[in-house]
Amino acid sequence: MTSRTLSLKTIVVYVIVAIGILYQVPYMSRYWKPHDDGSVSLAAWRLNEGDTLYKEILPVYNGGLDFFHALVFQVGGYDAGVLRFALFFVAAIALIAVTRSFTTKLYLPEAALTTIAIVYWGPLNYSTAMPSWYNLFLAMIACALIVGDKGIKSRKMWFLCGVLAGFSVLIKLTGLYLIAALAYVLVYQNQSGYTKETGKASLLTKLSITLGLSAVPLAVGIMILGAPDEDVISMLLFFCVPLIAVSGYLIYREINGNSPALLTRWKDLIYQALPVIAGFAIPMLIFIAYLATNGVLGAFYQHQFVDTLGRALGISLRPSLIHTFTVMGAVPVALTFIVTVLPPKILNSKVLIALGGIALFVSFGYILYIANTDRAYYQTAWGAFRTLLPLGIIASITLLYLRKSQLPEDAQRRLFTLAAFTACIALIQFPFAHGIYFLYTAPFGLLLAAEISNASALPNRALTIILLLFLCAFPPIAMHGKNTARLGIESREISLNKLDLERSKNILAYDFDVATYTKLIELIQSHSKPDEPIFVLKDAPEVYFLANREPAFPYTWGIPFAEGEGRQWFEETMEELNELGVKVVVLKLRVEFQPQLPLPLIQDFQKHFPNGAVTPGGVFLVLWR
């Protein structure tokens, strides 16, 4: 390629990036999810009011993101939509980072299609500023920093990656997956630094590195087997097998590569890891100092590593990852990668590839045509999307095995880096297999598919280009503007209206939620004053934020009543409510993911708060005295 062609391609790609960023803006105010929007808003608001994490506030996640959101509220005011545009800003940075480091290095068709697909599978589908989005975007930025020849050798870039990983863990515990991805790439780079002059590795060195590399898939396997889940097989196939492939490739390199003596080797590894460790330590130490200064280290451990982690592993929302439609969707993806990965001398029939491309194009075209009306075809498409990640990882590792001698070092490093990051960041979907969680991992699968295609030659690339075209076409046809709660299940039209409240002036919500919360906030504000706390039971953080009323107790996801401590809990709670002078209690009658409030408990509250009204649809019962 000439420099002029590269320059033209770069301009085209960045124009697509700019259009893609602007395209997302109207979607950032769509689909208000009460609990999710409320959980990210409540803690940030209370931090600005002087409350302390793990004392007056029990965050749903680790708490690091709440400080950022508190700052966003100080700048943009208390409106739920402000946090969404902060997410939009970080997403744009991540998109530009991977564009600079990845997509501008691809052939133009892959570069253009991948950029469009990353936008279409991004936050515009679900724009609540959830921590998992930040886990994804920080991982994308970290991956972009170290994938280049200069970046992977720069201790400064590794230090920045450590800082990003530290912030990611503080945002949500799943940030640990970024640490695992960085460790894989670090070992790869360490292996690449030794030559024939270094000599062959000893058996003990090989064994120690092999055991270290086996730790990640082994830990994930134990975690999956230890969770109360009936879908263990699919979880192992989707999450463990890709990690085994990545670890296996590094073990293969270790066995066949060069290495100094055992102690020297580990000394080199630790030395290379020091910038990451130092960067990671900075945000962690600052946060630990905050917790220690406020005397809440014990509360942090109990809430995050005992209560929240145990609840997450025990939650019942686990749709099966493997069913008939998954298998049907996996077939064309698998065949696409097989054709792309195989050396030309094995599959050198342009006629067969052309016929396969036509069949793939027609099949995907028919799915696009019918996906909005036929649930089976819609789920078949999602079967293809879900298998894109594990099949792409296996395909990229296979490509590195089969064609290592034909690929430049830079191409090998890019393929492995993306495979390692994809395998690790895909774990964000565990233990929740809901379609929304796939969005938190999709960009890596898209980048990996494009990189696999880029490492091959025409006509083999043609099928992967058709797959990327399908990945671009499906979201605007069957996802954008549809019911996000049904993502991955069916394409369902929704009716949205503005949730015109003081703290959500531009959010578009379901008609049902608009009616419910408009009446709910009106009732709360009519029977309480701004300086009077209220009590909401249970799992409705959005109520405090929207009503601009302080929680009587630190917000928590569940209640002890569900654990068999009902009578004692109620008497102690009423005693504290009386001491605080609470006049309004809000009971959520329809709770997601948890047991419903028992009728005797509702009746007990009604005795103490004799006046009441139910919101439209019967979601909330507002009681006052």
Coordinates of C-alpha atoms in Angstrom, one line a residue:
M1 CA 0.0 0.0 0.0
T2 CA 1.2 3.5 -0.7
S3 CA 1.3 6.2 2.0
R4 CA -1.4 8.0 0.1
T5 CA -3.7 5.0 0.4
L6 CA -3.0 4.6 4.1
S7 CA -3.7 8.3 4.6
L8 CA -7.0 8.1 2.7
K9 CA -8.0 5.0 4.7
T10 CA -7.2 6.7 8.0
I11 CA -9.3 9.7 7.0
V12 CA -12.2 7.5 6.0
V13 CA -12.0 5.6 9.3
Y14 CA -11.9 8.7 11.4
V15 CA -14.8 10.2 9.5
I16 CA -16.8 7.0 10.4
V17 CA -15.7 7.4 14.0
A18 CA -17.0 11.0 14.1
I19 CA -20.3 10.1 12.5
G20 CA -20.6 7.1 14.8
I21 CA -20.1 9.3 17.9
L22 CA -22.7 11.8 16.7
Y23 CA -25.1 8.9 15.8
Q24 CA -25.1 7.8 19.5
V25 CA -26.2 11.1 21.0
P26 CA -30.0 10.7 20.5
Y27 CA -29.9 7.2 22.0
M28 CA -28.1 8.3 25.3
S29 CA -31.4 9.4 26.9
R30 CA -33.4 6.3 25.9
Y31 CA -34.5 3.3 28.0
W32 CA -34.5 4.3 31.7
K33 CA -33.9 1.2 33.9
P34 CA -35.1 2.3 37.4
H35 CA -32.8 0.2 39.6
D36 CA -29.7 0.5 37.4
D37 CA -30.0 4.3 36.9
G38 CA -30.9 4.7 40.6
S39 CA -28.0 2.6 41.9
V40 CA -25.4 4.7 40.0
S41 CA -27.1 8.0 41.0
L42 CA -27.9 7.5 44.7
A43 CA -24.4 7.0 46.1
A44 CA -22.9 9.8 44.0
W45 CA -25.5 12.2 45.2
R46 CA -25.0 11.2 48.9
L47 CA -21.2 11.6 48.6
N48 CA -21.8 15.2 47.5
E49 CA -24.0 15.6 50.6
G50 CA -21.1 14.5 52.9
D51 CA -22.0 10.9 53.4
T52 CA -19.3 8.2 53.7
L53 CA -19.1 5.0 51.6
Y54 CA -19.8 1.9 53.7
K55 CA -21.0 4.0 56.6
E56 CA -24.0 6.1 55.4
I57 CA -23.8 4.6 51.9
L58 CA -23.6 0.9 51.0
P59 CA -22.8 1.0 47.3
V60 CA -24.1 -1.8 45.0
Y61 CA -20.6 -2.0 43.5
N62 CA -17.1 -1.3 44.9
G63 CA -17.6 2.4 45.1
G64 CA -14.8 3.8 43.0
L65 CA -17.2 4.9 40.2
D66 CA -19.4 6.8 42.7
F67 CA -16.6 9.4 43.2
F68 CA -16.4 10.0 39.5
H69 CA -20.2 10.3 39.3
A70 CA -20.2 12.7 42.2
L71 CA -17.8 15.0 40.3
V72 CA -20.0 14.7 37.2
F73 CA -23.0 15.8 39.3
Q74 CA -21.1 18.8 40.6
V75 CA -20.4 19.9 37.1
G76 CA -23.7 19.0 35.4
G77 CA -26.2 19.1 38.2
Y78 CA -28.4 16.5 39.7
D79 CA -30.0 14.9 36.6
A80 CA -29.9 11.2 35.8
G81 CA -29.1 12.0 32.2
V82 CA -25.8 13.7 33.1
L83 CA -24.2 10.4 34.1
R84 CA -25.1 8.9 30.7
F85 CA -23.3 11.6 28.8
A86 CA -20.2 11.1 31.0
L87 CA -20.3 7.5 29.9
F88 CA -20.7 8.7 26.3
F89 CA -17.5 10.8 26.7
V90 CA -15.5 7.8 28.0
A91 CA -16.9 5.5 25.3
A92 CA -15.7 8.0 22.7
I93 CA -12.2 8.0 24.1
A94 CA -12.1 4.2 24.1
L95 CA -13.4 4.1 20.5
I96 CA -10.7 6.6 19.3
A97 CA -8.0 4.6 21.2
V98 CA -8.8 1.3 19.5
T99 CA -9.3 3.1 16.2
R100 CA -5.8 4.5 16.4
S101 CA -4.1 1.3 17.5
F102 CA -6.2 -1.3 15.7
T103 CA -8.7 -0.4 13.0
T104 CA -6.5 2.0 11.1
K105 CA -4.0 -0.9 10.7
L106 CA -6.7 -3.1 9.0
Y107 CA -7.6 -3.3 5.3
L108 CA -10.2 -0.6 4.5
P109 CA -13.3 -3.0 4.4
E110 CA -12.5 -4.5 7.8
A111 CA -11.6 -1.1 9.2
A112 CA -14.8 0.6 8.2
L113 CA -17.1 -2.3 9.1
T114 CA -15.4 -2.9 12.5
T115 CA -15.7 0.8 13.4
I116 CA -19.4 0.8 12.5
A117 CA -20.0 -2.4 14.4
I118 CA -18.3 -1.2 17.6
V119 CA -20.6 1.9 17.6
Y120 CA -23.7 -0.1 16.8
W121 CA -23.0 -2.7 19.6
G122 CA -22.1 0.1 22.1
P123 CA -23.8 2.1 24.8
L124 CA -26.6 3.4 22.4
N125 CA -28.3 0.0 23.1
Y126 CA -28.2 0.5 26.9
S127 CA -26.9 3.9 28.0
T128 CA -27.1 3.7 31.8
A129 CA -23.7 4.4 33.2
M130 CA -23.2 0.9 34.6
P131 CA -19.8 -0.1 36.0
S132 CA -19.4 -2.9 33.5
W133 CA -19.3 -0.4 30.6
Y134 CA -16.3 1.3 32.4
N135 CA -14.6 -2.1 32.9
L136 CA -14.9 -2.6 29.1
F137 CA -13.8 0.9 28.1
L138 CA -10.8 0.9 30.4
A139 CA -9.8 -2.5 29.0
M140 CA -10.1 -1.2 25.4
I141 CA -7.9 1.8 26.3
A142 CA -5.3 -0.5 28.0
C143 CA -5.2 -2.9 25.1
A144 CA -4.7 0.0 22.7
L145 CA -1.8 1.4 24.8
I146 CA 0.3 -1.8 24.7
V147 CA -0.5 -3.5 21.4
G148 CA 2.0 -1.5 19.3
D149 CA 5.7 -2.1 19.0
K150 CA 6.5 1.0 21.0
G151 CA 3.7 0.6 23.5
I152 CA 4.5 -3.0 24.5
K153 CA 8.2 -2.0 25.2
S154 CA 7.3 1.2 27.1
R155 CA 7.4 0.9 30.9
K156 CA 5.3 4.1 30.9
M157 CA 2.5 2.5 28.9
W158 CA 2.6 -0.5 31.2
F159 CA 2.4 1.8 34.2
L160 CA -0.7 3.5 32.7
C161 CA -2.3 0.1 32.1
G162 CA -1.7 -0.7 35.8
V163 CA -3.4 2.6 36.8
L164 CA -6.4 1.8 34.5
A165 CA -6.6 -1.7 36.0
G166 CA -6.6 -0.2 39.5
F167 CA -9.5 2.1 38.6
S168 CA -11.3 -0.8 36.9
V169 CA -11.2 -2.9 40.1
L170 CA -12.3 0.0 42.2
I171 CA -15.3 0.4 39.9
K172 CA -16.3 -3.2 40.0
L173 CA -14.5 -6.4 41.0
T174 CA -14.7 -7.7 37.4
G175 CA -11.9 -5.2 36.8
L176 CA -9.6 -8.1 37.9
Y177 CA -10.2 -9.6 34.4
L178 CA -8.1 -6.7 33.0
I179 CA -5.3 -7.7 35.3
A180 CA -5.4 -11.3 33.9
A181 CA -5.3 -10.0 30.3
L182 CA -2.3 -7.8 31.1
A183 CA -0.6 -10.8 32.7
Y184 CA -1.0 -12.9 29.6
V185 CA 0.4 -10.2 27.3
L186 CA 3.2 -9.6 29.8
V187 CA 4.3 -13.3 29.6
Y188 CA 4.0 -13.2 25.8
Q189 CA 6.3 -10.2 25.6
N190 CA 8.7 -11.7 28.1
Q191 CA 8.9 -14.9 26.0
S192 CA 9.6 -12.8 22.9
G193 CA 12.6 -11.2 24.5
Y194 CA 14.8 -14.3 24.5
T195 CA 16.9 -15.5 21.5
K196 CA 18.8 -18.7 20.7
E197 CA 21.8 -17.2 22.5
T198 CA 19.8 -17.3 25.7
G199 CA 19.6 -21.1 25.5
K200 CA 16.7 -23.5 26.1
A201 CA 14.6 -23.4 29.2
S202 CA 15.2 -26.0 31.9
L203 CA 12.4 -28.4 32.8
L204 CA 11.9 -26.7 36.1
T205 CA 11.5 -23.3 34.4
K206 CA 9.0 -24.7 31.9
L207 CA 7.1 -26.4 34.7
S208 CA 6.9 -23.2 36.9
I209 CA 5.7 -21.0 33.9
T210 CA 3.2 -23.7 32.9
L211 CA 1.7 -23.9 36.4
G212 CA 1.5 -20.1 36.5
L213 CA -0.3 -20.0 33.1
S214 CA -2.7 -22.7 34.2
A215 CA -3.8 -20.7 37.2
V216 CA -6.3 -18.4 35.3
P217 CA -8.4 -21.1 33.5
L218 CA -8.2 -23.3 36.6
A219 CA -9.5 -20.5 38.9
V220 CA -12.3 -19.7 36.5
G221 CA -13.2 -23.4 36.2
I222 CA -13.4 -23.7 40.0
M223 CA -15.5 -20.5 40.2
I224 CA -18.0 -21.9 37.6
L225 CA -18.1 -25.3 39.2
G226 CA -18.7 -23.8 42.6
A227 CA -21.6 -21.6 41.6
P228 CA -25.1 -23.1 42.0
D229 CA -25.8 -23.3 38.3
E230 CA -27.5 -25.9 36.1
D231 CA -25.7 -24.6 33.0
V232 CA -22.1 -25.5 34.0
I233 CA -21.2 -27.2 30.7
S234 CA -22.0 -24.1 28.5
M235 CA -20.2 -21.8 31.0
L236 CA -17.1 -24.0 30.8
L237 CA -17.3 -24.0 27.0
F238 CA -17.8 -20.3 26.7
F239 CA -15.4 -19.1 29.3
C240 CA -12.9 -21.8 30.3
V241 CA -12.0 -23.3 26.9
P242 CA -10.9 -19.9 25.4
L243 CA -8.7 -19.3 28.4
I244 CA -7.2 -22.8 28.0
A245 CA -6.5 -22.0 24.4
V246 CA -4.7 -18.7 25.3
S247 CA -2.8 -20.4 28.1
G248 CA -2.0 -23.4 25.9
Y249 CA -0.5 -21.2 23.3
L250 CA 1.9 -19.6 25.8
I251 CA 2.8 -23.0 27.2
Y252 CA 3.5 -24.1 23.6
R253 CA 5.8 -21.1 23.1
E254 CA 7.4 -21.8 26.5
I255 CA 8.2 -25.4 25.7
N256 CA 9.6 -24.6 22.3
G257 CA 11.2 -21.3 23.1
N258 CA 14.3 -20.0 24.8
S259 CA 14.8 -19.0 28.4
P260 CA 17.5 -18.2 31.0
A261 CA 17.8 -20.0 34.3
L262 CA 14.7 -20.3 36.6
L263 CA 15.6 -17.5 39.0
T264 CA 16.7 -15.1 36.2
R265 CA 13.5 -15.8 34.3
W266 CA 11.2 -15.0 37.2
K267 CA 13.4 -12.0 38.1
D268 CA 12.9 -10.7 34.5
L269 CA 9.1 -11.3 34.7
I270 CA 8.8 -9.5 38.0
Y271 CA 10.9 -6.6 36.7
Q272 CA 8.7 -6.3 33.6
A273 CA 5.6 -6.4 35.8
L274 CA 6.8 -3.7 38.2
P275 CA 5.3 -0.8 36.3
V276 CA 1.9 -2.5 36.2
I277 CA 2.1 -3.3 39.9
A278 CA 3.1 0.3 40.7
G279 CA 0.3 1.8 38.6
F280 CA -2.3 -0.6 40.0
A281 CA -1.2 0.2 43.6
I282 CA -1.7 4.0 43.3
P283 CA -5.6 4.1 43.0
M284 CA -5.9 1.1 45.3
L285 CA -3.8 2.7 48.1
I286 CA -5.7 6.0 47.8
F287 CA -9.0 4.1 48.1
I288 CA -7.8 2.0 51.0
A289 CA -6.6 5.2 52.8
Y290 CA -10.1 6.6 52.4
L291 CA -11.6 3.5 53.9
A292 CA -9.1 3.3 56.7
T293 CA -9.4 7.0 57.6
N294 CA -13.2 6.6 57.9
G295 CA -12.9 3.4 59.8
V296 CA -14.9 1.3 57.3
L297 CA -12.3 -1.3 56.0
G298 CA -14.2 -4.1 57.8
A299 CA -17.5 -2.9 56.4
F300 CA -16.0 -2.8 52.9
Y301 CA -14.8 -6.4 53.2
Q302 CA -18.1 -7.7 54.6
H303 CA -20.2 -5.9 52.1
Q304 CA -18.2 -6.6 48.9
F305 CA -16.6 -10.0 49.5
V306 CA -19.2 -11.7 51.7
D307 CA -22.6 -10.2 51.1
T308 CA -22.5 -8.9 47.5
L309 CA -20.2 -11.6 46.0
G310 CA -22.2 -14.4 47.6
R311 CA -25.5 -12.8 46.4
A312 CA -24.1 -12.4 42.8
L313 CA -23.0 -16.1 42.6
G314 CA -26.4 -17.2 44.0
I315 CA -28.6 -15.1 41.7
S316 CA -31.0 -17.0 39.6
L317 CA -30.7 -15.0 36.3
R318 CA -28.8 -17.4 34.2
P319 CA -30.4 -18.1 30.8
S320 CA -28.7 -21.0 29.1
L321 CA -25.8 -20.1 26.7
I322 CA -26.3 -23.2 24.7
H323 CA -29.5 -24.2 23.0
T324 CA -30.7 -25.2 19.5
F325 CA -30.5 -21.6 18.2
T326 CA -27.0 -21.1 19.6
V327 CA -25.8 -24.2 17.7
M328 CA -27.5 -23.0 14.5
G329 CA -26.0 -19.6 14.7
A330 CA -22.5 -21.0 15.6
V331 CA -22.3 -23.1 12.4
P332 CA -21.8 -20.2 9.9
V333 CA -19.4 -18.4 12.3
A334 CA -17.3 -21.5 12.7
L335 CA -17.2 -22.2 8.9
T336 CA -16.3 -18.5 8.3
F337 CA -13.3 -18.7 10.7
I338 CA -12.3 -22.1 9.3
V339 CA -12.2 -20.8 5.7
T340 CA -10.3 -17.6 6.9
V341 CA -7.8 -19.4 9.1
L342 CA -6.8 -22.4 6.8
P343 CA -3.7 -21.9 4.7
P344 CA -4.4 -21.2 1.0
K345 CA -2.8 -24.4 0.0
I346 CA -5.4 -26.4 1.9
L347 CA -8.4 -24.5 0.8
N348 CA -7.6 -23.0 -2.6
S349 CA -10.9 -23.2 -4.5
K350 CA -12.2 -19.7 -5.3
V351 CA -15.4 -21.3 -6.6
L352 CA -16.1 -23.0 -3.3
I353 CA -15.3 -19.9 -1.3
A354 CA -17.6 -17.8 -3.7
L355 CA -20.4 -20.3 -3.3
G356 CA -19.9 -20.3 0.5
G357 CA -19.9 -16.5 0.5
I358 CA -23.2 -16.4 -1.5
A359 CA -24.8 -18.9 0.9
L360 CA -23.6 -16.9 3.9
F361 CA -24.8 -13.6 2.4
V362 CA -28.3 -15.0 1.6
S363 CA -28.7 -16.7 5.0
F364 CA -27.7 -13.6 6.9
G365 CA -29.9 -11.5 4.6
Y366 CA -32.9 -13.7 5.3
I367 CA -32.3 -13.5 9.1
L368 CA -32.1 -9.7 8.9
Y369 CA -35.4 -9.7 6.9
I370 CA -37.3 -11.8 9.4
A371 CA -35.6 -11.2 12.8
N372 CA -38.0 -8.5 13.8
T373 CA -41.0 -10.8 13.5
D374 CA -39.6 -14.3 14.1
R375 CA -38.2 -15.1 17.6
A376 CA -36.4 -18.2 16.4
Y377 CA -34.4 -16.4 13.7
Y378 CA -33.7 -13.6 16.1
Q379 CA -32.2 -16.0 18.6
T380 CA -30.3 -17.8 15.8
A381 CA -28.6 -14.5 15.1
W382 CA -27.8 -14.1 18.7
G383 CA -26.4 -17.6 18.7
A384 CA -23.9 -16.4 16.1
F385 CA -23.1 -13.3 18.1
R386 CA -22.5 -15.1 21.4
T387 CA -20.2 -17.7 19.7
L388 CA -18.2 -15.0 18.0
L389 CA -16.0 -14.5 21.1
P390 CA -15.1 -18.2 21.9
L391 CA -14.8 -19.2 18.3
G392 CA -12.8 -16.1 17.4
I393 CA -10.3 -16.8 20.2
I394 CA -9.9 -20.4 19.1
A395 CA -9.6 -19.3 15.5
S396 CA -6.9 -16.7 16.3
I397 CA -4.8 -19.2 18.4
T398 CA -5.2 -21.7 15.6
L399 CA -4.0 -19.1 13.1
L400 CA -1.0 -18.4 15.2
Y401 CA -0.2 -22.2 15.3
L402 CA -0.7 -22.9 11.6
R403 CA 0.8 -19.7 10.1
K404 CA 3.2 -18.3 12.6
S405 CA 6.1 -18.3 10.1
Q406 CA 4.0 -16.4 7.5
L407 CA 2.8 -13.6 9.9
P408 CA 5.0 -10.6 10.8
E409 CA 5.8 -10.3 14.5
D410 CA 3.5 -7.3 14.8
A411 CA 0.6 -9.2 13.4
Q412 CA 1.2 -12.1 15.7
R413 CA 1.3 -9.8 18.7
R414 CA -1.9 -8.1 17.8
L415 CA -3.7 -11.4 17.3
F416 CA -2.5 -12.8 20.6
T417 CA -3.2 -9.5 22.5
L418 CA -6.7 -9.4 21.3
A419 CA -7.3 -13.1 21.9
A420 CA -6.0 -12.7 25.5
F421 CA -8.1 -9.6 26.2
T422 CA -11.2 -11.1 24.6
A423 CA -10.9 -14.3 26.6
C424 CA -10.5 -12.4 29.9
I425 CA -13.0 -9.6 29.3
A426 CA -15.6 -12.1 28.2
L427 CA -15.8 -13.2 31.8
I428 CA -17.8 -10.1 32.6
Q429 CA -20.8 -12.2 31.3
F430 CA -20.3 -14.6 34.2
P431 CA -22.6 -15.4 36.0
F432 CA -25.2 -13.3 34.1
A433 CA -26.0 -14.5 30.6
H434 CA -28.4 -11.7 29.8
G435 CA -28.0 -10.1 26.4
I436 CA -27.0 -6.8 27.9
Y437 CA -23.8 -8.4 29.4
F438 CA -22.8 -9.5 25.9
L439 CA -22.6 -5.8 25.0
Y440 CA -19.9 -5.3 27.6
T441 CA -17.6 -7.7 25.7
A442 CA -18.7 -7.3 22.1
P443 CA -16.0 -4.8 20.9
F444 CA -13.2 -7.2 21.6
G445 CA -14.9 -10.0 19.6
L446 CA -15.4 -7.6 16.7
L447 CA -11.8 -6.4 16.7
L448 CA -10.6 -10.0 16.9
A449 CA -12.7 -11.1 14.0
A450 CA -11.4 -8.2 11.9
E451 CA -7.8 -9.0 12.9
I452 CA -8.2 -12.6 11.9
S453 CA -9.5 -11.5 8.5
N454 CA -6.7 -9.0 8.2
A455 CA -4.1 -11.8 8.7
S456 CA -5.5 -13.7 5.7
A457 CA -5.7 -13.0 2.0
L458 CA -8.5 -12.8 -0.5
P459 CA -10.6 -14.7 -1.3
N460 CA -10.5 -16.3 2.2
R461 CA -11.2 -12.9 3.8
A462 CA -14.5 -12.6 1.9
L463 CA -16.5 -14.6 4.4
T464 CA -15.3 -12.7 7.4
I465 CA -16.1 -9.5 5.7
I466 CA -19.7 -10.8 5.1
L467 CA -19.9 -11.7 8.8
L468 CA -18.8 -8.2 9.8
L469 CA -21.3 -6.7 7.4
F470 CA -24.0 -8.8 9.1
L471 CA -22.8 -7.6 12.5
C472 CA -23.2 -4.0 11.3
A473 CA -26.6 -4.5 9.8
F474 CA -28.4 -6.4 12.6
P475 CA -28.3 -3.8 15.5
P476 CA -30.1 -0.9 13.6
I477 CA -32.6 -3.3 12.2
A478 CA -33.4 -5.5 15.2
M479 CA -32.0 -3.8 18.3
H480 CA -31.8 0.0 18.2
G481 CA -34.9 1.6 19.7
K482 CA -36.3 -1.9 20.8
N483 CA -36.9 -3.3 24.2
T484 CA -33.5 -3.6 25.8
A485 CA -34.8 -5.8 28.5
R486 CA -35.5 -8.5 25.9
L487 CA -32.1 -8.2 24.2
G488 CA -31.0 -11.6 23.0
I489 CA -34.5 -13.0 23.4
E490 CA -36.7 -11.2 20.9
S491 CA -37.1 -7.9 19.0
R492 CA -39.9 -6.1 20.6
E493 CA -41.2 -2.6 19.9
I494 CA -41.6 -0.2 22.8
S495 CA -43.3 3.1 23.5
L496 CA -41.2 5.7 25.3
N497 CA -42.1 9.1 26.9
K498 CA -40.2 11.7 28.7
L499 CA -39.8 11.1 32.5
D500 CA -40.4 14.8 33.2
L501 CA -39.2 15.0 36.8
E502 CA -36.9 17.5 38.5
R503 CA -34.0 15.1 38.4
S504 CA -34.7 13.4 35.1
K505 CA -35.7 16.1 32.7
N506 CA -34.5 14.5 29.4
I507 CA -34.7 10.7 30.1
L508 CA -37.1 8.7 27.9
A509 CA -38.8 5.8 29.8
Y510 CA -41.5 3.2 29.3
D511 CA -45.0 4.7 29.4
F512 CA -45.6 2.4 32.4
D513 CA -42.6 3.7 34.3
V514 CA -43.5 7.3 33.5
A515 CA -46.9 6.9 35.0
T516 CA -45.6 5.0 38.0
Y517 CA -42.8 7.3 39.0
T518 CA -44.6 10.5 38.2
K519 CA -47.3 9.5 40.7
L520 CA -44.8 8.0 43.2
I521 CA -42.6 11.2 43.4
E522 CA -45.7 13.3 43.7
L523 CA -47.0 11.3 46.7
I524 CA -43.6 11.3 48.5
Q525 CA -43.0 15.0 48.0
S526 CA -46.6 15.8 49.1
H527 CA -46.2 14.0 52.4
S528 CA -42.6 14.8 53.4
K529 CA -40.2 17.8 53.4
P530 CA -36.8 17.9 51.6
D531 CA -34.9 17.7 55.0
E532 CA -37.0 14.7 56.2
P533 CA -35.6 11.1 55.5
I534 CA -37.8 8.4 54.0
F535 CA -37.6 4.6 54.1
V536 CA -37.9 2.5 50.9
L537 CA -38.3 -1.2 51.0
K538 CA -36.7 -2.8 49.0
D539 CA -34.3 -2.6 46.2
A540 CA -35.4 0.8 44.8
P541 CA -32.5 3.3 45.1
E542 CA -34.0 5.5 42.3
V543 CA -36.8 6.5 44.6
Y544 CA -34.5 8.4 47.0
F545 CA -32.7 10.1 44.2
L546 CA -35.7 11.2 42.2
A547 CA -37.6 12.3 45.3
N548 CA -34.6 14.2 46.6
R549 CA -35.1 12.5 50.0
E550 CA -32.3 11.2 52.2
P551 CA -32.4 7.4 53.0
A552 CA -33.3 6.7 56.6
F553 CA -30.7 3.9 56.6
P554 CA -27.8 3.1 54.3
Y555 CA -29.3 1.7 51.1
T556 CA -28.8 -2.0 50.7
W557 CA -29.9 -4.4 48.0
G558 CA -31.7 -6.9 50.3
I559 CA -33.3 -7.0 53.7
P560 CA -32.7 -9.3 56.7
F561 CA -36.4 -10.2 56.6
A562 CA -35.7 -12.4 53.6
E563 CA -33.3 -14.3 55.8
G564 CA -35.8 -15.3 58.5
E565 CA -35.2 -12.4 60.9
G566 CA -38.6 -10.8 60.2
R567 CA -40.2 -10.0 63.6
Q568 CA -37.1 -8.8 65.3
W569 CA -36.0 -6.8 62.3
F570 CA -39.3 -5.1 62.0
E571 CA -39.4 -4.0 65.6
E572 CA -35.9 -2.6 65.5
T573 CA -36.6 -0.9 62.2
M574 CA -39.7 0.8 63.6
E575 CA -37.9 2.0 66.7
E576 CA -35.3 3.7 64.5
L577 CA -37.9 5.1 62.1
N578 CA -39.7 6.7 65.1
E579 CA -36.5 8.1 66.4
L580 CA -35.7 9.7 63.0
G581 CA -39.2 11.1 62.7
V582 CA -39.8 9.3 59.4
K583 CA -43.2 10.1 58.0
V584 CA -43.2 8.3 54.7
V585 CA -42.5 4.6 53.9
V586 CA -42.4 3.2 50.4
L587 CA -42.9 -0.5 49.9
K588 CA -42.1 -2.0 46.5
L589 CA -44.7 -4.7 45.8
R590 CA -43.1 -6.1 42.7
V591 CA -39.4 -6.8 43.2
E592 CA -37.0 -8.2 40.6
F593 CA -34.5 -11.0 41.3
Q594 CA -35.5 -11.3 45.0
P595 CA -38.3 -12.7 47.2
Q596 CA -41.4 -10.4 47.3
L597 CA -42.3 -8.6 50.5
P598 CA -44.5 -10.9 52.7
L599 CA -48.0 -9.8 53.3
P600 CA -47.7 -9.8 57.1
L601 CA -44.8 -7.3 56.9
I602 CA -46.8 -5.0 54.6
Q603 CA -49.7 -5.1 57.1
D604 CA -47.4 -4.4 60.0
F605 CA -46.2 -1.2 58.3
Q606 CA -49.7 -0.2 57.5
K607 CA -50.5 -0.3 61.3
H608 CA -47.9 2.3 61.9
F609 CA -48.4 4.4 58.7
P610 CA -52.2 4.3 58.4
N611 CA -52.5 6.4 55.2
G612 CA -51.6 5.0 51.8
A613 CA -51.9 5.0 48.1
V614 CA -50.8 2.5 45.4
T615 CA -49.0 3.8 42.2
P616 CA -50.4 3.0 38.8
G617 CA -49.7 -0.7 37.9
G618 CA -49.4 -1.6 41.6
V619 CA -45.6 -1.5 41.8
F620 CA -45.3 0.7 44.9
L621 CA -47.4 1.3 48.0
V622 CA -46.7 4.7 49.6
L623 CA -47.6 4.9 53.3
W624 CA -47.5 8.0 55.4
R625 CA -48.5 9.3 58.8

